[in-house]
Short mmCIF file of C-alpha atoms in Angstrom, two decimals:
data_model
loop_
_atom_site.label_atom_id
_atom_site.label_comp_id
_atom_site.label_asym_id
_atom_site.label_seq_id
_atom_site.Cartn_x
_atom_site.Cartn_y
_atom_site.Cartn_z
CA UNK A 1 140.15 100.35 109.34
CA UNK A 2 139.54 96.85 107.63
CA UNK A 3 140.09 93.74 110.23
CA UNK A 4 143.42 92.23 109.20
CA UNK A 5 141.50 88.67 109.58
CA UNK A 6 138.42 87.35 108.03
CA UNK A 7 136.59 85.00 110.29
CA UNK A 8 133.87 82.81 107.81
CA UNK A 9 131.07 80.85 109.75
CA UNK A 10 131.58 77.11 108.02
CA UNK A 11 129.11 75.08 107.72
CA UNK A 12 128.97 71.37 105.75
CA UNK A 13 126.78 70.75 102.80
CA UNK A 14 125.82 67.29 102.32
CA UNK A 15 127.81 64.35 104.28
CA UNK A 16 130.20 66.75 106.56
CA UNK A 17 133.86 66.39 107.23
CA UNK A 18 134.34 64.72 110.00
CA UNK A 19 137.10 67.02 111.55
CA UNK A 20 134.87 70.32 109.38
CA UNK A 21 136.30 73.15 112.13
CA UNK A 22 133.11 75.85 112.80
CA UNK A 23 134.84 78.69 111.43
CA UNK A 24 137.87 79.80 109.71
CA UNK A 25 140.37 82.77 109.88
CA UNK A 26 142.40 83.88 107.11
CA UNK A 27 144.38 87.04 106.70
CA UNK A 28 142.55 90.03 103.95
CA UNK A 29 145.13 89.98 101.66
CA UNK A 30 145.81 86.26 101.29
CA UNK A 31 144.32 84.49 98.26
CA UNK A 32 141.39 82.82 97.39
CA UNK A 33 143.10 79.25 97.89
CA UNK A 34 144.08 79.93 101.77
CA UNK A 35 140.76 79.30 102.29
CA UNK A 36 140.90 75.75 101.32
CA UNK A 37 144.55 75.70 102.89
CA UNK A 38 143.04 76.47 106.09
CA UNK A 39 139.87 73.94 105.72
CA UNK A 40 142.49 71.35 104.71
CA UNK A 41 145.10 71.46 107.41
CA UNK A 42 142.26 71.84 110.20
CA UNK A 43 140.05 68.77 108.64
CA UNK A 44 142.68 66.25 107.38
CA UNK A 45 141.22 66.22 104.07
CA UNK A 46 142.87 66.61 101.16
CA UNK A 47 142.21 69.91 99.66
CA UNK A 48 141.13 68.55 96.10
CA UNK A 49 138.07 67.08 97.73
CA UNK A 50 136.96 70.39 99.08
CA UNK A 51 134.79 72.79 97.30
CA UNK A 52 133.62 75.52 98.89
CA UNK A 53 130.85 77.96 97.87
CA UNK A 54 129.35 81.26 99.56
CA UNK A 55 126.52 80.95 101.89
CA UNK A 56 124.89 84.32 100.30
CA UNK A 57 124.43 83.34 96.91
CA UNK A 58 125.77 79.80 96.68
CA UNK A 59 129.11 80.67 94.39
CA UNK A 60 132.19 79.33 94.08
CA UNK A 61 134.66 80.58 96.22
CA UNK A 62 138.09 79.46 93.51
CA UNK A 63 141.03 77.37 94.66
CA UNK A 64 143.03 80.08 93.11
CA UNK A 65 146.08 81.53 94.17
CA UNK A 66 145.84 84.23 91.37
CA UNK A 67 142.40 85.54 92.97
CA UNK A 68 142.41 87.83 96.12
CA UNK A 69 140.13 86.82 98.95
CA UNK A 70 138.68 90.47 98.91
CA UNK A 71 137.96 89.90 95.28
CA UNK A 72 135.27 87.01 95.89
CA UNK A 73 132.81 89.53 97.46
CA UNK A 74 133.36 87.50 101.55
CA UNK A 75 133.29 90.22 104.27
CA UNK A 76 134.11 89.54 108.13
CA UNK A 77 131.67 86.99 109.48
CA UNK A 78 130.13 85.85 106.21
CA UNK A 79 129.44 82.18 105.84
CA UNK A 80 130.94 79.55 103.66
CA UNK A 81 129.50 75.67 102.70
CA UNK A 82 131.49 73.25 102.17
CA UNK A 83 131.28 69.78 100.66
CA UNK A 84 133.45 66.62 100.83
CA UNK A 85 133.68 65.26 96.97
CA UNK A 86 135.15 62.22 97.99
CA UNK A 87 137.98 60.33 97.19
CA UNK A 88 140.12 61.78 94.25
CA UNK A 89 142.16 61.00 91.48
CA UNK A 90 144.88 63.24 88.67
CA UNK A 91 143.29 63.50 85.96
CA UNK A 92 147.07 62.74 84.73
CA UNK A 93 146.63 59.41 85.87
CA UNK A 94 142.89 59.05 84.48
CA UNK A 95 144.18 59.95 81.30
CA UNK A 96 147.12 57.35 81.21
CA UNK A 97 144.65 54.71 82.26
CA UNK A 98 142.17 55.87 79.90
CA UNK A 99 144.43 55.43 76.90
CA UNK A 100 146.25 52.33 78.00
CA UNK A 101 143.56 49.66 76.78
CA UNK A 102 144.02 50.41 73.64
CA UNK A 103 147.50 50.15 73.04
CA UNK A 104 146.91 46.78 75.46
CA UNK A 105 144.39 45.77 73.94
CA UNK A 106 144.91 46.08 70.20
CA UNK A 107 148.31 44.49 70.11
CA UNK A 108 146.21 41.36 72.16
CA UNK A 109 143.80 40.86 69.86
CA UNK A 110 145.99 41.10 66.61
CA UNK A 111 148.10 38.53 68.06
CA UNK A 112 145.24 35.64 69.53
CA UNK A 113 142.77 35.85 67.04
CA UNK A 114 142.67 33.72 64.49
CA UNK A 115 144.69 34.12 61.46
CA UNK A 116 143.45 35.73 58.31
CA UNK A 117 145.83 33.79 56.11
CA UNK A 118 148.70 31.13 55.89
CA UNK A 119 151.64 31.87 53.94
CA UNK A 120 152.39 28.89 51.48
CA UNK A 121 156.25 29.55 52.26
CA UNK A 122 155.76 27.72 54.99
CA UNK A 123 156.27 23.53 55.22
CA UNK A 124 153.34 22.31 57.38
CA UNK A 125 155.36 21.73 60.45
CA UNK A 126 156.44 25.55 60.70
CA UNK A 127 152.19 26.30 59.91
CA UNK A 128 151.68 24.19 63.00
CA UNK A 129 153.69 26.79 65.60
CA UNK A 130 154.12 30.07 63.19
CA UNK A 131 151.69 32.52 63.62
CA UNK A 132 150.29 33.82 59.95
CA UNK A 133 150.16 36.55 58.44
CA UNK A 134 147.65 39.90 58.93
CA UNK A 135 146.36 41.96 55.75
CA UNK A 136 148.17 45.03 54.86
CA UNK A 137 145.12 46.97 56.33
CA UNK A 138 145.14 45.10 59.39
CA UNK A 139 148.71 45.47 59.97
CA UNK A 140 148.12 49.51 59.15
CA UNK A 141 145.24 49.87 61.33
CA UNK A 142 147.44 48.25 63.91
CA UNK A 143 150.11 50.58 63.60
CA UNK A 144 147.70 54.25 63.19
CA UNK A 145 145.47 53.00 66.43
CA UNK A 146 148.96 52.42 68.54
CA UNK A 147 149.96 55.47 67.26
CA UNK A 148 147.54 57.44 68.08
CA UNK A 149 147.07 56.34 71.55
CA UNK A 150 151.03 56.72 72.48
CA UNK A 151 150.61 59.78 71.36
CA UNK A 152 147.97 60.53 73.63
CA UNK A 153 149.30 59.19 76.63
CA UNK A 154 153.05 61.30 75.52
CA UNK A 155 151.23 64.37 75.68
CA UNK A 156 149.67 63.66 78.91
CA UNK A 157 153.25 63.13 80.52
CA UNK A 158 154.57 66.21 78.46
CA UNK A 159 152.28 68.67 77.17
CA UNK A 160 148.95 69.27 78.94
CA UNK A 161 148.69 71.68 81.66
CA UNK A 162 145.40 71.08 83.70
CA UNK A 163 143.21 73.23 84.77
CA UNK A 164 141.80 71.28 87.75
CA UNK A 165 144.52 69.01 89.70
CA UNK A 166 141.89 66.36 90.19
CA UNK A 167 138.39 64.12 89.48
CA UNK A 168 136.22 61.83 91.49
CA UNK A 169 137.66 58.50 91.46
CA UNK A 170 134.62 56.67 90.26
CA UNK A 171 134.57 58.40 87.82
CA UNK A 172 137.70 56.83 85.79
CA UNK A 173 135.16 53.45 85.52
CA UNK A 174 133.05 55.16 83.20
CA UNK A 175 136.03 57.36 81.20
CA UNK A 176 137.69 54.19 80.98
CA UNK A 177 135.07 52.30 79.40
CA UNK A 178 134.85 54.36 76.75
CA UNK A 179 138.25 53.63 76.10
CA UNK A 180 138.54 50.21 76.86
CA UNK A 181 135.50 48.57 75.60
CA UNK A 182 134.77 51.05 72.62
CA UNK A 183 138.28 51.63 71.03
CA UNK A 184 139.69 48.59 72.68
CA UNK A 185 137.64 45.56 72.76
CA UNK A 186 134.93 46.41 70.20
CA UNK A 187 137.13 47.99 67.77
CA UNK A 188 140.11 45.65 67.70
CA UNK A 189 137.69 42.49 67.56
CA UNK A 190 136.18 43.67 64.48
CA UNK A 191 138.96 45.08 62.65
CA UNK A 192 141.80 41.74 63.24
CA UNK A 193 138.88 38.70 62.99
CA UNK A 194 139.51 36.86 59.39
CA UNK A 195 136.15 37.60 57.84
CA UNK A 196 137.35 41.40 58.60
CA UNK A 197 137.04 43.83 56.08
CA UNK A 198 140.14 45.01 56.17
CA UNK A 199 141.63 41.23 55.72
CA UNK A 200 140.85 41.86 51.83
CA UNK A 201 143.33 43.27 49.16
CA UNK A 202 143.41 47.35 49.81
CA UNK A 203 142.90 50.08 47.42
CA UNK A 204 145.97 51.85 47.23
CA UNK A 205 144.00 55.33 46.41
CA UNK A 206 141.70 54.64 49.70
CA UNK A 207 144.90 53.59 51.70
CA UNK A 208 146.75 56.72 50.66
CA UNK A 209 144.24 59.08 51.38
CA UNK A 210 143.21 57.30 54.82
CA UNK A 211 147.06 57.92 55.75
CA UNK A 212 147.29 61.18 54.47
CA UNK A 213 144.32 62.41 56.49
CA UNK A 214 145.76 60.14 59.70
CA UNK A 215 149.08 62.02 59.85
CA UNK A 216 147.58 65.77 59.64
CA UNK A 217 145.15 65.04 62.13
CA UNK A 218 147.86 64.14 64.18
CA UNK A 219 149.97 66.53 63.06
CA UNK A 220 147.84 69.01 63.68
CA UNK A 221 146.11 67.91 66.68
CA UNK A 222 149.44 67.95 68.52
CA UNK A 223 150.35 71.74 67.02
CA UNK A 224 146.98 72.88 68.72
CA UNK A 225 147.89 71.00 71.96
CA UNK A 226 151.61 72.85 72.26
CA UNK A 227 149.22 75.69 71.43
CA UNK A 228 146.78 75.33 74.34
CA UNK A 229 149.88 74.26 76.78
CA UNK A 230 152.21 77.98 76.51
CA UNK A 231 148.73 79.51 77.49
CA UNK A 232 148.98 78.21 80.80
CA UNK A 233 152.28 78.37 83.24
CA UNK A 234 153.76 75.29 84.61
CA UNK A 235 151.23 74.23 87.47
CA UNK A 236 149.30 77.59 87.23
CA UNK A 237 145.37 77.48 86.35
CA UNK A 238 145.53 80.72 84.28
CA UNK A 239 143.31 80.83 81.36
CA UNK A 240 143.85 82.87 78.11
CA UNK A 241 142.31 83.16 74.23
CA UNK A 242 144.25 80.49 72.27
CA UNK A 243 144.99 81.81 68.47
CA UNK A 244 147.02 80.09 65.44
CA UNK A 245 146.15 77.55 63.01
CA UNK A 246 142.66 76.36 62.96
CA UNK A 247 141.08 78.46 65.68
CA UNK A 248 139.71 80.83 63.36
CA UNK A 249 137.58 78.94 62.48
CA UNK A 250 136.40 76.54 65.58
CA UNK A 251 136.50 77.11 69.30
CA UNK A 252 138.35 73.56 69.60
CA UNK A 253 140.56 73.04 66.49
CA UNK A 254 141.98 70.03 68.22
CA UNK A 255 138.74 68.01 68.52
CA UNK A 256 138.28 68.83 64.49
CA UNK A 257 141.54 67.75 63.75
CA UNK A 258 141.24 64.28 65.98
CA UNK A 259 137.85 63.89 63.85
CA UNK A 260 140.19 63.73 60.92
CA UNK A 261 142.53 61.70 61.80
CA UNK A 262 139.90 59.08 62.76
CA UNK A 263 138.26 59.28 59.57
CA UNK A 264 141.97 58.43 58.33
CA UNK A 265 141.81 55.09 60.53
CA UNK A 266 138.26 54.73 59.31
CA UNK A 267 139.45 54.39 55.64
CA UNK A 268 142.29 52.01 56.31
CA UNK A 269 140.07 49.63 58.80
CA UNK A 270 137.24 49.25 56.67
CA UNK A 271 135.17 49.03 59.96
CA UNK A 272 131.88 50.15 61.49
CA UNK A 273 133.37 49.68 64.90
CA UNK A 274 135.78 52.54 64.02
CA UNK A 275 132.96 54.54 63.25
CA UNK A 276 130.99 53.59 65.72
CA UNK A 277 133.72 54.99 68.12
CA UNK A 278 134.61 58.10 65.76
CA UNK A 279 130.89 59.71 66.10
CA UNK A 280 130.57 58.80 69.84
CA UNK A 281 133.73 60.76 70.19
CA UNK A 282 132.70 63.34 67.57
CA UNK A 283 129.43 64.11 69.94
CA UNK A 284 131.31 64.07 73.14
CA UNK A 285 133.42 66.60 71.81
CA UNK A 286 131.29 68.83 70.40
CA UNK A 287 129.28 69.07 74.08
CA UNK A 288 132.98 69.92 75.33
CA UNK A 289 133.24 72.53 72.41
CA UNK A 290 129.97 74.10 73.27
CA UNK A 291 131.25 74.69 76.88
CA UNK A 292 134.37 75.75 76.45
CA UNK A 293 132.60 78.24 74.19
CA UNK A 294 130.56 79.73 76.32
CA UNK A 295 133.58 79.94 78.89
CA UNK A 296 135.81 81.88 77.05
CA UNK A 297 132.32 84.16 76.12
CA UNK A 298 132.21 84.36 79.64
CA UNK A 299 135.35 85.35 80.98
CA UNK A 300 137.03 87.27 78.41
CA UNK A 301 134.01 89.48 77.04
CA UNK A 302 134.54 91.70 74.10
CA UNK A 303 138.12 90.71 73.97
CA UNK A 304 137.23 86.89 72.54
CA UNK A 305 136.16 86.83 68.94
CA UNK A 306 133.01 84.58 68.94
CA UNK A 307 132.77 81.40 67.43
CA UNK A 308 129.40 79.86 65.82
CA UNK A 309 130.91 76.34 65.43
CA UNK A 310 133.12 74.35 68.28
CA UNK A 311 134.16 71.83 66.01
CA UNK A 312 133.39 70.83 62.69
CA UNK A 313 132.81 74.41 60.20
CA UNK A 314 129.87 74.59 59.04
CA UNK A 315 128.11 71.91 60.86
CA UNK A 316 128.56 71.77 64.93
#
């Protein structure tokens, strides 16, 4: 008869826990995650810092309800590493961070730096205290980047569904500068100053097209995103093969579409900083499209229809 309790040998890998009990015991037909349940309540660490990994073969052993303990291949006695990650933070709140220097940022920078024109309606003493007027384009650019970002940090209160409840918290210095300084500081700068591009008289067909291009980006950005969010149960880490409107052609339809959209704010701001930012996102993406590729190759076999591009057809 199997034992009704698994005892696993622990042992620390890397800087150990200081509370890291010797061994654990965990009933055979409890789920992957009681493992970390376990570690957690007899440590006093919180359980998103743990990860755990079999002393056999070096796996991960998933903080997964939906996985059976007998299913990870641990028997009676086997041992189990596991590391401290260190302090942790949501990605929910790295996201909402992330995306809030922009829409600080660019508001900041429209408003203190210098003017690009004076309005003659003006008598001198209201020039002397009234702030002048932006460009068209700069007023535009203004409104698509603030746009886009509230968006963003919308769907990170209502739509996404994440897979993993938590990052290293050092890490949001370098997520956030990417945000901050690239699409924030950078971006705005170049786009509001008075010798600005987009300070000059637009081109109505360029403006058009740039806006046109903005809104289905967004448009459709946000359809892939509901997509991606009803394959996942509230607070569950299930995975499953996302279909519908663009991922017939792409593994990440949403990462195309955001490339669209930018090229959209790239045509109204006239800017090299916006481009600068656009392929810098553009090649972060398309390492996360790559991945995510070979994940769903991975875990749903035959049953996943292969992709050859992640993001953009016919080119990545």
């Amino acid at each position: 008869m199997a034992p009704s309790q698994l005892t696993l040998a622990v042992r620390p890998r890397g800087r150990p826990l200081q509370k890291l009990p010797e061994e654990v015991s965990v009933p055979t037909d409890s789920p992957a995650s009681e493992i970390y349940t376990q570690l957690a309540q007899q440590s006093g660490a919180s359980i998103h810092r743990l990860r755990v990994t079999k002393g056999s073969d070096g796996t991960l052993v998933p903080n997964n309800k939906a996985i059976k303990l007998e299913d990870t291949g641990l028997r009676d006695a086997s041992t189990v590493y596991v590391k401290d990650l260190g302090p942790q933070i949501p990605w929910r709140t790295v996201f909402l961070i992330e995306y809030l220097g922009p829409l600080l940022i660019h508001p900041l920078l429209f408003l203190i730096l210098p003017p690009t024109a004076t309005t003659t309606l003006l008598t001198p003493f209201e020039n002397s205290f009234m702030p002048a007027f932006r460009s068209p384009l700069q007023t535009l650019s203004l409104i698509l980047i603030t746009i886009h970002f509230l968006k963003r940090e919308l769907e990170t209160l209502f739509i996404h569904r994440f897979s993993a409840a938590t990052m290293p918290a050092f890490n949001i210095f370098k997520n956030s500068a990417h945000y901050w300084l690239l699409s924030g500081l950078n971006m705005a700068y170049w786009i509001y100053r008075p010798s600005a591009p987009a300070a000059q008289p637009s081109n109505p067909l360029i403006t058009a097209l740039g806006l046109t291009l903005f809104a289905f980006g967004e448009l459709a950005n946000l359809n892939t995103h509901l997509v991606l969010r009803d394959l996942r149960s509230t607070g569950g880490t299930e995975r499953g093969i996302p279909q519908g409107f663009g991922f017939g052609a792409v593994t990440c339809p949403n990462y195309m579409f955001e490339a669209v959209a930018w090229v959209g704010v790239a045509l109204m701001s006239w800017s090299w900083s916006t481009v600068l930012f656009a392929v810098v996102a553009v090649g972060q993406m398309g390492v996360w499209a790559k991945k995510k590729e070979g994940r769903y190759r991975r875990e749903f076999g035959s049953n996943y229809q292969k992709k050859r591009y992640g993001m953009l057809p016919g080119i990545w």
